[in-house]
Tab-separated table of C-alpha atoms in Angstrom:
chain	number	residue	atom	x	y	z
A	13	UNK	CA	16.653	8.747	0.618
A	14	UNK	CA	17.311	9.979	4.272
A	15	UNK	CA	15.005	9.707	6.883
A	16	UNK	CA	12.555	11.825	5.838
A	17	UNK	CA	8.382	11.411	6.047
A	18	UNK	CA	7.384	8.873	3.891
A	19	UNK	CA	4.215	9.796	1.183
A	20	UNK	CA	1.916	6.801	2.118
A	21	UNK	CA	-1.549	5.848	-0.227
A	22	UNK	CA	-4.310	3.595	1.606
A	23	UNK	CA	-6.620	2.044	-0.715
A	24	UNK	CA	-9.282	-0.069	0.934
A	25	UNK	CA	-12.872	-0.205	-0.297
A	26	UNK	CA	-14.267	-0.731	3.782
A	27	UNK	CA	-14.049	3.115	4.879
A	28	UNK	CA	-13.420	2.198	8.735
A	29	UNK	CA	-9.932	0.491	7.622
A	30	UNK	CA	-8.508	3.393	5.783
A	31	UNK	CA	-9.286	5.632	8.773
A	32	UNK	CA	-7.636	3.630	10.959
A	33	UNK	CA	-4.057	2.860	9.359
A	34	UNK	CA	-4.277	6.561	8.503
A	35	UNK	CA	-5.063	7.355	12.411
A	36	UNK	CA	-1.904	4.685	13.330
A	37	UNK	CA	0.261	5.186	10.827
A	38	UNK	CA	-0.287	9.185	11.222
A	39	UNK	CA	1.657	8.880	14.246
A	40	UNK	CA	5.317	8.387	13.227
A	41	UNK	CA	5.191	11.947	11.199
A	42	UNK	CA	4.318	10.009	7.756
A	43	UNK	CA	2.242	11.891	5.177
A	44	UNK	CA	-1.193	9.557	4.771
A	45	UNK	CA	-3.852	9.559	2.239
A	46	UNK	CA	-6.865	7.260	2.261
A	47	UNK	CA	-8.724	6.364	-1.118
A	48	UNK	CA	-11.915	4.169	-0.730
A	49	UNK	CA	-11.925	4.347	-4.833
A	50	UNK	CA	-8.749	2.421	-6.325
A	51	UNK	CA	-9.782	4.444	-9.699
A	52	UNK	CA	-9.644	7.863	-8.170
A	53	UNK	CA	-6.430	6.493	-6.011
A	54	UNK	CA	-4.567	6.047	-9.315
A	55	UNK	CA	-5.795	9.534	-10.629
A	56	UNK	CA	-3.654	10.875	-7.832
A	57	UNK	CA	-1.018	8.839	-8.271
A	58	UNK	CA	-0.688	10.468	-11.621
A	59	UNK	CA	-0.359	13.569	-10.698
A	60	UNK	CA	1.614	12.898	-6.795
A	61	UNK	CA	4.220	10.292	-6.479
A	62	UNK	CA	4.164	8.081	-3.484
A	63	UNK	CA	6.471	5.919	-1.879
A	64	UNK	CA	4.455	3.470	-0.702
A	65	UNK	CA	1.473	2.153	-1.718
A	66	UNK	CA	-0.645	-0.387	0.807
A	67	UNK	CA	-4.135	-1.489	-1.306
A	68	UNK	CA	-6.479	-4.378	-0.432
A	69	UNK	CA	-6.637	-7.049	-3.156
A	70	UNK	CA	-10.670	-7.355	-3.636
A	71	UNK	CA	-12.513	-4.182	-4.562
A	72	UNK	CA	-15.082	-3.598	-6.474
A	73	UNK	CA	-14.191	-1.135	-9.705
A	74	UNK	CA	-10.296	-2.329	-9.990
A	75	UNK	CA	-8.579	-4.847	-7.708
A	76	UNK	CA	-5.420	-4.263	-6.261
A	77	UNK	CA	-3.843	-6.442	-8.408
A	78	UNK	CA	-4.262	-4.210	-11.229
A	79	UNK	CA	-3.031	-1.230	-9.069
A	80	UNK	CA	-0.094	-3.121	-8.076
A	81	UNK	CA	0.715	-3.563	-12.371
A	82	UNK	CA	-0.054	-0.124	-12.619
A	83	UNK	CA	1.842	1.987	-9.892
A	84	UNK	CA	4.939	-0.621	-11.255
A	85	UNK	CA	4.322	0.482	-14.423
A	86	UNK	CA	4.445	4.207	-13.337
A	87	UNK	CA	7.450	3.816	-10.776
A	88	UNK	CA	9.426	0.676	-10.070
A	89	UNK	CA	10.866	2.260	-6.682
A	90	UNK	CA	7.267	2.507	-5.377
A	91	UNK	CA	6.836	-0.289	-2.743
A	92	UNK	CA	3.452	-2.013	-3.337
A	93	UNK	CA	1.979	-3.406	0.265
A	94	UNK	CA	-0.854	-5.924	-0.275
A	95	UNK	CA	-3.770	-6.329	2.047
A	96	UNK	CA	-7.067	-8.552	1.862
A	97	UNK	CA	-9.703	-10.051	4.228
A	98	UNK	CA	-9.408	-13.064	1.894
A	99	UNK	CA	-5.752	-14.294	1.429
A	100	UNK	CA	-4.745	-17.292	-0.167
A	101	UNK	CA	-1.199	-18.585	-1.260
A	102	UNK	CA	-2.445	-18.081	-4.696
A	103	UNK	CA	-3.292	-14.480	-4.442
A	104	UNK	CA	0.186	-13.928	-1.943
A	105	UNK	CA	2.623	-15.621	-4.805
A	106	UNK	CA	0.175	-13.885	-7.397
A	107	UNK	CA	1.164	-10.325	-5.750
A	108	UNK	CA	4.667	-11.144	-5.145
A	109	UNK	CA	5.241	-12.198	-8.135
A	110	UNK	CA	4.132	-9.306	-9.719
A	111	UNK	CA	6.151	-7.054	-8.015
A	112	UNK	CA	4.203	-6.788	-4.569
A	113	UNK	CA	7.221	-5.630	-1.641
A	114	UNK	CA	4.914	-7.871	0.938
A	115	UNK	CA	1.790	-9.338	1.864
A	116	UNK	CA	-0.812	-9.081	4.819
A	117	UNK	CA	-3.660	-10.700	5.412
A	118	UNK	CA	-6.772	-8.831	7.567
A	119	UNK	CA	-7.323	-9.158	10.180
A	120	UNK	CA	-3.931	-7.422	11.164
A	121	UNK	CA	-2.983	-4.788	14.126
A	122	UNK	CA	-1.499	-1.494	12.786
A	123	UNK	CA	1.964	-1.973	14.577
A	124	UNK	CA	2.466	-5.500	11.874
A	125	UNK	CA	1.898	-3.866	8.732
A	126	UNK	CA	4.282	-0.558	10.747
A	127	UNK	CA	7.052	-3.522	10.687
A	128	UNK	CA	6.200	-3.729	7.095
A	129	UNK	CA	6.242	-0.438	6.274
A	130	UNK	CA	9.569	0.579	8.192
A	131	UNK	CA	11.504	-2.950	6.112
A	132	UNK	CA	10.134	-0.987	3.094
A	133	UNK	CA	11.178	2.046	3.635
A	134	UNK	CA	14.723	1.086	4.762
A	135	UNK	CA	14.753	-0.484	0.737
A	136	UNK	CA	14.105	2.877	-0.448
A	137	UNK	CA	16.802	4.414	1.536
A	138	UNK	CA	19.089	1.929	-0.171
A	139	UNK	CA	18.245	3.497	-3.347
């Protein structure tokens, strides 16, 4: 993979979050969708392959838990980013042990999960 824009999913049930990273992470050339729905986020994944995928843990129709077993399940070199506004070291080794690339707990600024991003990226380059 060269260094080419990345195809970046946002899944966060609290609106003003996904228009944020989307505003931030807009601005290093990166191609950003927002999903409020984590069921509508994974019809699109269906259909549009992504290569990273940054979903909040706690929503309301499907957690990101299950999104994180599911986008896996679909493609193993999708990086799986997890954010929450409640994080535990359950939930963390939870995610990471299912597969999640890394962790971040709200409330965060948009340049430390950038850092996050860019470490995940440079393992798909690898690839």
């Amino acid at each position: 993979m060269e260094n080419r824009q990345l195809r970046i999913m946002v899944i966060d049930d609290e609106q003003i979050v996904g228009k944020r990273l989307k505003s931030a992470l807009e601005k290093t050339g990166d191609i950003i969708e927002t999903f409020e729905d984590g069921v509508k986020a994974l019809e699109r994944l269906n259909n549009h392959p992504f290569d990273i995928v940054v979903t909040d843990i706690r929503m309301d129709e499907i957690d990101g838990i299950e999104i994180l077993e599911k986008v896996l399940a679909k493609s193993n070199q999708t990086k799986v980013i997890m954010i929450t506004g409640y994080a535990t070291v359950e939930m963390a080794r939870e995610a990471l042990a299912k597969g999640a690339f890394d962790f971040i707990a709200k409330p965060f600024k948009p340049n430390d999960l950038r850092a996050i991003i860019d470490k995940a990226a440079k393992e798909l380059r690898k690839n």
